[in-house]
Tab-separated table of C-alpha atoms in Angstrom:
chain	number	residue	atom	x	y	z
J	1	UNK	CA	139.159	87.012	141.124
J	2	UNK	CA	140.334	86.313	137.531
J	3	UNK	CA	139.899	82.659	136.381
J	4	UNK	CA	143.188	81.010	136.079
J	5	UNK	CA	143.465	77.920	133.563
J	6	UNK	CA	147.137	77.457	132.568
J	7	UNK	CA	150.590	78.629	133.728
J	8	UNK	CA	151.437	78.658	129.772
J	9	UNK	CA	152.609	82.197	128.755
J	10	UNK	CA	150.612	81.349	125.357
J	11	UNK	CA	147.425	81.232	127.405
J	12	UNK	CA	145.835	84.419	128.188
J	13	UNK	CA	142.350	83.806	130.353
J	14	UNK	CA	139.279	86.309	129.849
J	15	UNK	CA	138.225	88.508	132.690
J	16	UNK	CA	135.456	86.170	133.650
J	17	UNK	CA	134.558	85.769	137.638
J	18	UNK	CA	135.488	82.275	139.359
J	19	UNK	CA	132.646	80.077	140.408
J	20	UNK	CA	131.702	80.943	144.018
J	21	UNK	CA	130.243	78.120	146.300
J	22	UNK	CA	128.404	80.409	148.256
J	23	UNK	CA	126.938	82.928	145.716
J	24	UNK	CA	124.595	81.905	142.733
J	25	UNK	CA	126.507	80.657	139.474
J	26	UNK	CA	125.256	82.584	136.174
J	27	UNK	CA	123.100	79.562	135.257
J	28	UNK	CA	121.541	79.504	138.413
J	29	UNK	CA	120.557	82.906	138.343
J	30	UNK	CA	119.130	82.443	134.846
J	31	UNK	CA	117.216	79.520	135.650
J	32	UNK	CA	115.448	81.292	138.538
J	33	UNK	CA	114.695	84.249	136.299
J	34	UNK	CA	113.100	82.094	133.783
J	35	UNK	CA	110.729	80.489	136.670
J	36	UNK	CA	108.667	83.798	136.578
J	37	UNK	CA	104.872	83.365	135.159
J	38	UNK	CA	104.510	84.128	131.671
J	39	UNK	CA	101.841	86.967	131.127
J	40	UNK	CA	99.020	86.722	128.428
J	41	UNK	CA	100.154	89.468	126.433
J	42	UNK	CA	103.774	87.855	126.037
J	43	UNK	CA	102.116	84.703	125.046
J	44	UNK	CA	100.165	86.684	122.437
J	45	UNK	CA	103.472	87.833	120.820
J	46	UNK	CA	104.854	84.411	121.026
J	47	UNK	CA	102.215	83.208	118.801
J	48	UNK	CA	102.990	85.793	116.182
J	49	UNK	CA	106.759	84.732	116.338
J	50	UNK	CA	105.632	81.160	115.992
J	51	UNK	CA	103.662	82.031	112.585
J	52	UNK	CA	106.892	83.767	111.510
J	53	UNK	CA	109.180	80.837	112.022
J	54	UNK	CA	106.184	78.573	110.361
J	55	UNK	CA	106.065	80.892	107.387
J	56	UNK	CA	109.887	80.440	107.055
J	57	UNK	CA	109.660	76.825	107.522
J	58	UNK	CA	107.210	76.679	104.446
J	59	UNK	CA	109.106	79.210	102.216
J	60	UNK	CA	112.115	76.602	102.257
J	61	UNK	CA	110.269	73.595	101.387
J	62	UNK	CA	111.832	73.536	97.642
J	63	UNK	CA	115.097	74.525	98.788
J	64	UNK	CA	118.268	72.110	98.469
J	65	UNK	CA	118.291	71.593	102.246
J	66	UNK	CA	114.678	70.766	102.224
J	67	UNK	CA	115.143	67.821	99.551
J	68	UNK	CA	118.359	66.444	101.472
J	69	UNK	CA	116.466	66.426	105.201
J	70	UNK	CA	113.226	65.187	103.379
J	71	UNK	CA	115.440	62.273	102.610
J	72	UNK	CA	117.591	61.748	105.589
J	73	UNK	CA	115.378	62.717	108.727
J	74	UNK	CA	112.312	60.587	109.567
J	75	UNK	CA	110.979	63.216	112.113
J	76	UNK	CA	108.961	66.261	111.085
J	77	UNK	CA	110.130	68.323	113.452
J	78	UNK	CA	113.792	67.773	112.779
J	79	UNK	CA	113.078	68.553	109.146
J	80	UNK	CA	111.611	71.503	110.277
J	81	UNK	CA	114.504	72.498	112.367
J	82	UNK	CA	116.518	72.428	109.247
J	83	UNK	CA	114.164	74.806	107.415
J	84	UNK	CA	113.743	77.941	109.468
J	85	UNK	CA	116.827	79.954	108.762
J	86	UNK	CA	117.407	78.726	105.024
J	87	UNK	CA	115.534	81.817	103.579
J	88	UNK	CA	117.303	84.190	105.947
J	89	UNK	CA	113.985	85.671	107.135
J	90	UNK	CA	113.721	83.999	110.428
J	91	UNK	CA	113.532	86.668	113.595
J	92	UNK	CA	116.365	88.049	115.075
J	93	UNK	CA	117.704	89.918	118.128
J	94	UNK	CA	120.190	92.631	117.282
J	95	UNK	CA	122.142	93.267	120.865
J	96	UNK	CA	122.599	89.216	120.590
J	97	UNK	CA	123.256	88.988	116.835
J	98	UNK	CA	121.032	85.825	116.735
J	99	UNK	CA	117.787	84.267	115.292
J	100	UNK	CA	115.882	82.784	118.104
J	101	UNK	CA	113.054	81.378	116.210
J	102	UNK	CA	114.640	78.563	114.420
J	103	UNK	CA	116.012	77.100	117.315
J	104	UNK	CA	113.556	77.652	120.010
J	105	UNK	CA	110.327	76.704	118.429
J	106	UNK	CA	111.361	73.054	117.192
J	107	UNK	CA	112.653	72.191	120.532
J	108	UNK	CA	109.623	73.684	122.220
J	109	UNK	CA	107.131	71.571	119.818
J	110	UNK	CA	109.077	68.611	120.155
J	111	UNK	CA	108.843	68.826	123.858
J	112	UNK	CA	105.192	69.431	123.912
J	113	UNK	CA	104.503	66.785	121.775
J	114	UNK	CA	106.706	64.127	123.854
J	115	UNK	CA	105.198	65.506	127.099
J	116	UNK	CA	101.413	65.874	125.622
J	117	UNK	CA	101.561	69.463	126.936
J	118	UNK	CA	98.892	71.986	126.148
J	119	UNK	CA	99.427	74.620	123.682
J	120	UNK	CA	99.750	77.492	126.631
J	121	UNK	CA	102.771	75.304	128.103
J	122	UNK	CA	104.365	75.276	124.806
J	123	UNK	CA	104.220	79.151	124.461
J	124	UNK	CA	105.574	79.694	127.722
J	125	UNK	CA	108.249	77.190	126.911
J	126	UNK	CA	109.058	79.209	123.684
J	127	UNK	CA	108.932	82.453	125.740
J	128	UNK	CA	111.953	81.302	128.077
J	129	UNK	CA	113.446	80.027	125.385
J	130	UNK	CA	113.795	83.253	123.648
J	131	UNK	CA	114.677	84.638	127.018
J	132	UNK	CA	117.756	82.293	127.627
J	133	UNK	CA	118.865	82.523	124.107
J	134	UNK	CA	118.959	86.142	124.134
J	135	UNK	CA	120.294	86.283	127.946
J	136	UNK	CA	123.270	84.388	126.754
J	137	UNK	CA	123.787	85.954	123.261
J	138	UNK	CA	124.065	89.510	124.871
J	139	UNK	CA	127.005	88.490	126.740
J	140	UNK	CA	129.132	87.397	123.833
J	141	UNK	CA	131.944	89.838	122.600
J	142	UNK	CA	132.970	90.834	119.034
J	143	UNK	CA	135.920	87.951	119.635
J	144	UNK	CA	133.226	85.111	119.751
J	145	UNK	CA	130.998	86.820	117.093
J	146	UNK	CA	134.355	86.750	114.792
J	147	UNK	CA	134.469	82.923	114.918
J	148	UNK	CA	131.474	81.511	116.281
J	149	UNK	CA	127.718	81.323	115.225
J	150	UNK	CA	125.908	82.941	118.261
J	151	UNK	CA	122.561	81.233	116.871
J	152	UNK	CA	124.458	77.768	117.608
J	153	UNK	CA	126.814	78.347	120.483
J	154	UNK	CA	124.055	80.303	122.724
J	155	UNK	CA	121.125	78.737	120.759
J	156	UNK	CA	121.470	75.411	122.722
J	157	UNK	CA	120.723	77.551	125.880
J	158	UNK	CA	117.248	78.451	124.357
J	159	UNK	CA	116.120	75.245	123.334
J	160	UNK	CA	117.168	73.694	126.447
J	161	UNK	CA	115.091	76.281	128.480
J	162	UNK	CA	112.089	75.860	126.329
J	163	UNK	CA	111.930	72.219	126.552
J	164	UNK	CA	113.125	72.154	130.210
J	165	UNK	CA	109.968	74.562	130.921
J	166	UNK	CA	107.777	72.195	128.806
J	167	UNK	CA	109.304	69.310	130.809
J	168	UNK	CA	108.576	71.014	134.262
J	169	UNK	CA	112.034	70.944	135.256
J	170	UNK	CA	112.877	72.672	138.744
J	171	UNK	CA	115.868	75.137	138.654
J	172	UNK	CA	118.342	72.484	139.618
J	173	UNK	CA	117.445	70.520	136.843
J	174	UNK	CA	117.780	73.409	134.618
J	175	UNK	CA	120.849	74.517	135.644
J	176	UNK	CA	122.093	70.887	135.239
J	177	UNK	CA	120.783	71.116	131.484
J	178	UNK	CA	122.546	74.614	130.986
J	179	UNK	CA	125.706	73.176	132.311
J	180	UNK	CA	125.690	70.255	129.806
J	181	UNK	CA	124.365	72.433	126.788
J	182	UNK	CA	127.181	74.943	127.399
J	183	UNK	CA	129.729	71.961	127.453
J	184	UNK	CA	128.944	71.151	123.876
J	185	UNK	CA	128.391	74.556	122.548
J	186	UNK	CA	129.765	75.029	118.993
J	187	UNK	CA	129.230	76.296	115.835
J	188	UNK	CA	132.389	77.914	113.630
J	189	UNK	CA	131.764	80.776	110.974
J	190	UNK	CA	134.479	78.855	108.650
J	191	UNK	CA	131.345	77.562	106.845
J	192	UNK	CA	130.831	81.116	105.308
J	193	UNK	CA	133.588	80.447	103.124
J	194	UNK	CA	131.913	77.898	100.817
J	195	UNK	CA	128.466	77.267	99.450
J	196	UNK	CA	127.536	74.437	101.900
J	197	UNK	CA	124.566	73.674	104.151
J	198	UNK	CA	126.214	73.860	107.434
J	199	UNK	CA	124.744	77.083	108.752
J	200	UNK	CA	121.269	74.948	108.554
J	201	UNK	CA	123.092	72.149	110.452
J	202	UNK	CA	124.153	74.689	113.122
J	203	UNK	CA	120.416	75.769	113.896
J	204	UNK	CA	119.169	72.134	113.713
J	205	UNK	CA	121.970	70.870	116.266
J	206	UNK	CA	121.274	73.594	118.676
J	207	UNK	CA	117.634	72.683	118.726
J	208	UNK	CA	118.107	69.129	118.975
J	209	UNK	CA	120.831	69.250	121.497
J	210	UNK	CA	118.825	71.383	123.896
J	211	UNK	CA	115.919	69.066	123.566
J	212	UNK	CA	117.937	66.265	124.342
J	213	UNK	CA	119.701	67.262	127.287
J	214	UNK	CA	116.478	68.918	128.866
J	215	UNK	CA	115.048	65.103	128.442
J	216	UNK	CA	118.073	63.755	130.335
J	217	UNK	CA	117.830	66.164	132.925
J	218	UNK	CA	114.255	65.392	133.671
J	219	UNK	CA	115.619	61.960	134.733
J	220	UNK	CA	118.604	63.239	136.987
J	221	UNK	CA	121.646	63.738	134.420
J	222	UNK	CA	123.901	66.313	136.300
J	223	UNK	CA	125.818	68.928	134.647
J	224	UNK	CA	128.247	72.155	135.916
J	225	UNK	CA	126.642	74.855	137.363
J	226	UNK	CA	129.764	76.998	136.669
J	227	UNK	CA	129.606	76.277	132.986
J	228	UNK	CA	129.413	79.955	131.717
J	229	UNK	CA	132.153	81.703	134.214
J	230	UNK	CA	134.288	78.608	135.132
J	231	UNK	CA	137.803	78.362	134.625
J	232	UNK	CA	137.676	75.912	131.668
J	233	UNK	CA	134.134	76.891	130.711
J	234	UNK	CA	132.182	78.611	127.819
J	235	UNK	CA	133.408	82.131	128.406
J	236	UNK	CA	136.952	81.089	128.986
J	237	UNK	CA	136.956	79.455	125.802
J	238	UNK	CA	134.987	81.108	123.623
J	239	UNK	CA	135.531	85.158	124.531
J	240	UNK	CA	137.779	87.638	125.084
J	241	UNK	CA	135.792	90.058	127.874
J	242	UNK	CA	132.232	89.048	128.089
J	243	UNK	CA	129.558	91.264	129.042
J	244	UNK	CA	127.382	90.900	132.484
J	245	UNK	CA	124.336	88.380	132.279
J	246	UNK	CA	121.477	91.209	132.476
J	247	UNK	CA	118.449	89.896	133.702
J	248	UNK	CA	115.488	92.409	133.581
J	249	UNK	CA	111.618	92.418	134.991
J	250	UNK	CA	110.353	92.058	131.442
J	251	UNK	CA	110.572	89.647	128.750
J	252	UNK	CA	112.937	89.905	125.802
J	253	UNK	CA	110.481	88.686	123.390
J	254	UNK	CA	109.460	92.142	122.673
J	255	UNK	CA	113.222	93.240	121.584
J	256	UNK	CA	113.134	90.728	118.569
J	257	UNK	CA	113.005	92.007	115.265
J	258	UNK	CA	110.821	90.739	112.414
J	259	UNK	CA	112.792	90.450	109.095
J	260	UNK	CA	110.721	91.652	105.949
J	261	UNK	CA	113.503	90.690	103.297
J	262	UNK	CA	114.923	87.509	102.294
J	263	UNK	CA	118.663	88.644	102.787
J	264	UNK	CA	120.825	88.601	105.858
J	265	UNK	CA	119.815	90.792	108.439
J	266	UNK	CA	123.264	92.862	108.301
J	267	UNK	CA	121.920	93.936	104.606
J	268	UNK	CA	118.235	95.001	105.663
J	269	UNK	CA	119.411	98.730	106.840
J	270	UNK	CA	120.984	99.198	103.371
J	271	UNK	CA	117.570	97.843	101.778
J	272	UNK	CA	115.663	100.107	103.640
J	273	UNK	CA	117.771	102.903	103.039
J	274	UNK	CA	117.643	102.184	99.382
J	275	UNK	CA	113.993	101.891	99.266
J	276	UNK	CA	113.766	105.217	100.343
J	277	UNK	CA	116.136	106.726	97.888
J	278	UNK	CA	114.183	104.895	95.259
J	279	UNK	CA	110.938	106.382	96.459
J	280	UNK	CA	112.736	109.881	95.611
J	281	UNK	CA	113.471	108.789	92.325
J	282	UNK	CA	117.334	109.109	93.470
J	283	UNK	CA	118.588	105.521	93.462
J	284	UNK	CA	120.586	105.553	90.526
J	285	UNK	CA	124.480	104.861	90.089
J	286	UNK	CA	127.158	105.498	91.473
J	287	UNK	CA	125.762	104.510	94.813
J	288	UNK	CA	127.846	104.921	98.008
J	289	UNK	CA	126.955	102.979	101.266
J	290	UNK	CA	128.244	103.544	104.767
J	291	UNK	CA	127.609	101.007	107.393
J	292	UNK	CA	128.962	99.036	110.555
J	293	UNK	CA	131.865	97.158	110.351
J	294	UNK	CA	130.064	93.610	110.696
J	295	UNK	CA	127.773	94.352	107.933
J	296	UNK	CA	131.129	94.668	105.471
J	297	UNK	CA	132.711	91.616	106.939
J	298	UNK	CA	129.709	89.357	106.323
J	299	UNK	CA	127.712	91.147	103.313
J	300	UNK	CA	130.439	92.973	101.220
J	301	UNK	CA	130.017	90.430	98.055
J	302	UNK	CA	130.131	92.524	94.863
J	303	UNK	CA	130.246	89.330	92.550
J	304	UNK	CA	127.879	86.755	94.486
J	305	UNK	CA	127.942	83.214	92.639
J	306	UNK	CA	125.255	81.183	94.686
J	307	UNK	CA	121.931	81.834	96.494
J	308	UNK	CA	123.682	82.187	99.856
J	309	UNK	CA	126.133	84.759	98.667
J	310	UNK	CA	123.364	86.656	97.190
J	311	UNK	CA	121.585	86.843	100.493
J	312	UNK	CA	124.906	87.813	102.237
J	313	UNK	CA	125.460	90.451	99.294
J	314	UNK	CA	124.810	94.502	100.400
J	315	UNK	CA	125.572	95.271	96.432
J	316	UNK	CA	123.126	92.606	95.380
J	317	UNK	CA	120.321	93.773	97.622
J	318	UNK	CA	120.812	97.342	96.639
J	319	UNK	CA	120.673	96.712	92.925
J	320	UNK	CA	117.535	94.435	93.619
J	321	UNK	CA	115.816	97.599	95.183
J	322	UNK	CA	117.228	99.820	92.264
J	323	UNK	CA	115.783	97.648	89.452
J	324	UNK	CA	112.973	95.430	90.691
J	325	UNK	CA	111.760	97.114	94.063
J	326	UNK	CA	110.955	95.455	97.342
J	327	UNK	CA	113.400	92.065	97.695
J	328	UNK	CA	111.643	88.836	97.312
J	329	UNK	CA	112.781	85.545	97.805
J	330	UNK	CA	113.026	84.871	93.888
J	331	UNK	CA	115.429	87.840	93.714
J	332	UNK	CA	118.372	85.999	95.374
J	333	UNK	CA	117.664	82.840	93.122
J	334	UNK	CA	120.378	82.002	90.241
J	335	UNK	CA	118.515	83.851	87.380
J	336	UNK	CA	118.430	87.017	89.433
J	337	UNK	CA	122.124	86.289	90.131
J	338	UNK	CA	123.058	85.978	86.566
J	339	UNK	CA	121.044	88.854	85.304
J	340	UNK	CA	123.298	91.183	83.731
J	341	UNK	CA	121.589	94.571	84.552
J	342	UNK	CA	121.791	93.414	88.271
J	343	UNK	CA	125.338	92.667	87.874
J	344	UNK	CA	126.118	96.014	86.233
J	345	UNK	CA	124.345	97.909	89.248
J	346	UNK	CA	126.218	95.501	91.756
J	347	UNK	CA	129.632	97.207	90.313
J	348	UNK	CA	128.256	100.768	90.840
J	349	UNK	CA	127.721	100.198	94.635
J	350	UNK	CA	130.878	101.281	96.783
J	351	UNK	CA	130.895	100.131	100.435
J	352	UNK	CA	132.766	101.536	103.188
J	353	UNK	CA	132.604	101.210	107.129
J	354	UNK	CA	131.162	104.422	109.150
J	355	UNK	CA	132.699	104.623	112.654
J	356	UNK	CA	129.909	106.434	113.986
J	357	UNK	CA	127.536	103.709	112.544
J	358	UNK	CA	129.536	100.842	114.055
J	359	UNK	CA	129.799	102.778	117.427
J	360	UNK	CA	125.921	102.282	117.617
J	361	UNK	CA	125.858	98.461	116.879
J	362	UNK	CA	124.827	95.914	117.677
J	363	UNK	CA	121.968	98.127	119.754
J	364	UNK	CA	121.180	99.305	116.340
J	365	UNK	CA	121.580	98.247	112.817
J	366	UNK	CA	122.164	101.427	110.805
J	367	UNK	CA	123.212	102.578	107.103
J	368	UNK	CA	124.040	105.941	105.132
J	369	UNK	CA	123.136	105.613	101.647
J	370	UNK	CA	124.037	108.340	99.240
J	371	UNK	CA	122.978	108.308	95.286
J	372	UNK	CA	121.421	110.690	92.901
J	373	UNK	CA	122.771	113.603	94.907
J	374	UNK	CA	120.593	112.489	98.115
J	375	UNK	CA	121.501	110.836	101.182
J	376	UNK	CA	119.279	108.555	103.506
J	377	UNK	CA	120.707	107.498	107.112
J	378	UNK	CA	118.966	105.106	109.196
J	379	UNK	CA	119.596	104.147	112.572
J	380	UNK	CA	117.155	101.236	112.658
J	381	UNK	CA	115.452	99.293	110.150
J	382	UNK	CA	112.197	98.271	109.318
J	383	UNK	CA	110.811	95.157	111.720
J	384	UNK	CA	112.697	96.706	114.650
J	385	UNK	CA	111.099	97.536	117.710
J	386	UNK	CA	111.721	101.106	117.054
J	387	UNK	CA	109.891	100.596	113.597
J	388	UNK	CA	107.985	97.679	114.184
J	389	UNK	CA	106.099	95.733	111.412
J	390	UNK	CA	102.741	95.639	112.091
J	391	UNK	CA	100.504	92.593	112.726
J	392	UNK	CA	99.105	92.470	109.500
J	393	UNK	CA	102.945	92.980	108.112
J	394	UNK	CA	103.537	89.761	109.941
J	395	UNK	CA	100.677	87.936	108.615
J	396	UNK	CA	101.356	89.061	104.867
J	397	UNK	CA	104.901	87.988	105.328
J	398	UNK	CA	103.604	84.391	106.119
J	399	UNK	CA	101.292	84.284	103.425
J	400	UNK	CA	103.937	85.191	100.667
J	401	UNK	CA	106.329	82.420	102.130
J	402	UNK	CA	103.944	79.891	102.424
J	403	UNK	CA	102.845	80.490	98.975
J	404	UNK	CA	106.258	80.917	97.729
J	405	UNK	CA	107.187	77.534	99.354
J	406	UNK	CA	104.625	75.623	96.725
J	407	UNK	CA	101.726	75.518	98.933
J	408	UNK	CA	98.038	76.805	98.189
J	409	UNK	CA	96.860	80.090	99.782
J	410	UNK	CA	94.732	77.943	101.922
J	411	UNK	CA	97.694	76.517	103.881
J	412	UNK	CA	98.425	80.149	104.781
J	413	UNK	CA	95.140	80.455	106.445
J	414	UNK	CA	95.360	77.194	108.116
J	415	UNK	CA	98.877	78.251	109.622
J	416	UNK	CA	97.449	81.712	110.654
J	417	UNK	CA	94.764	80.261	112.501
J	418	UNK	CA	96.466	77.457	114.211
J	419	UNK	CA	99.330	79.828	115.553
J	420	UNK	CA	97.271	82.780	116.278
J	421	UNK	CA	93.732	81.319	117.402
J	422	UNK	CA	94.558	77.427	117.796
J	423	UNK	CA	95.379	75.436	121.134
J	424	UNK	CA	96.632	72.293	119.641
J	425	UNK	CA	100.381	71.475	119.496
J	426	UNK	CA	99.168	68.060	117.350
J	427	UNK	CA	97.516	70.215	114.815
J	428	UNK	CA	100.628	72.198	114.086
J	429	UNK	CA	102.707	69.016	114.144
J	430	UNK	CA	100.508	67.361	111.447
J	431	UNK	CA	100.198	70.708	109.534
J	432	UNK	CA	104.316	70.634	109.377
J	433	UNK	CA	103.962	66.793	108.318
J	434	UNK	CA	101.803	67.731	105.290
J	435	UNK	CA	104.104	70.790	104.630
J	436	UNK	CA	107.523	68.674	104.778
């Protein structure tokens, strides 16, 4: 049965199933799925993602966002929640088109601090948070992503799952938490049209709301079991035709990509291809880039004016590779944006959609780059599961970000030891207090 909401001729309900009184709702299925035990190898993988997030937080210490939240927010984990996405180097799930880490880890650490939970329970919460945010994110369609920031709208399900796991919520209480987080989900992409800080607010709000709502659920606060598929629910309001909720035996944490460069993930296939052309000595103008439609919609910016616009500029990233090599955080700062040589190279980059690459998206983020008489085509980019970043690469990334953030090298050693070998949530919170 299709959900119906209004007899108005102006309303067209998406094709979602009505809530059944006899069959489990989608959030009931998800809550049951999350109750599985987390294997040791998945916990170990979670430690790497925790370290990656810590590096991103440290790297953003000198940003304008950091200055604001340092003055405005008294809680260390709230401050950290605002910083994990600033550099655009946070981890990403391609099919869900979202960043799990900066939403899940602040909520997991906050819940563990509050409940005085052991480190292993915090890691389990992190894994379950990743699973929930990705599971919901993978159901969201192109209509949703055109208007809504998936890390924000789906993100609250991840933070609620992480905190709920650490608080020991039973399935009924977790379903109630999902009902409430879905009811207040939001995060419009309009902020992309101005040089504002709202994207970081989206991430921090999703993390904080999930924690808050899981805390309420812990004490009996109720919420709708049919918030996803209900007649006036999440899918009806925010999608045209959502994909089915797929719940597999494994844990989706292993599907998450690490981002090696300080730019929007949509630009990474172009960066990767540009690095290959540069290694062949062929990366000189004119340059022709073909890629998928969303990469162009978000990152076709031949004349970036601000740091965030540069991070969302295909042309700028390719120019950086051509003239400077592997992109570093400083290559997206004002001095680099104003560099006349980079500006001239940006003007030589032509961008177009390739329907065949779009057809493989979002399962694969690809690009086809032609310059100097040669072409490189990549179906996947560095850091994806098909082309994984080795453990040493994750460690080196964390080190470079921590130093970029103005901290001494010993803080990188501290973060690596606490994240990969430690067993104290309190020690990580103290380290973040020192940093922020």
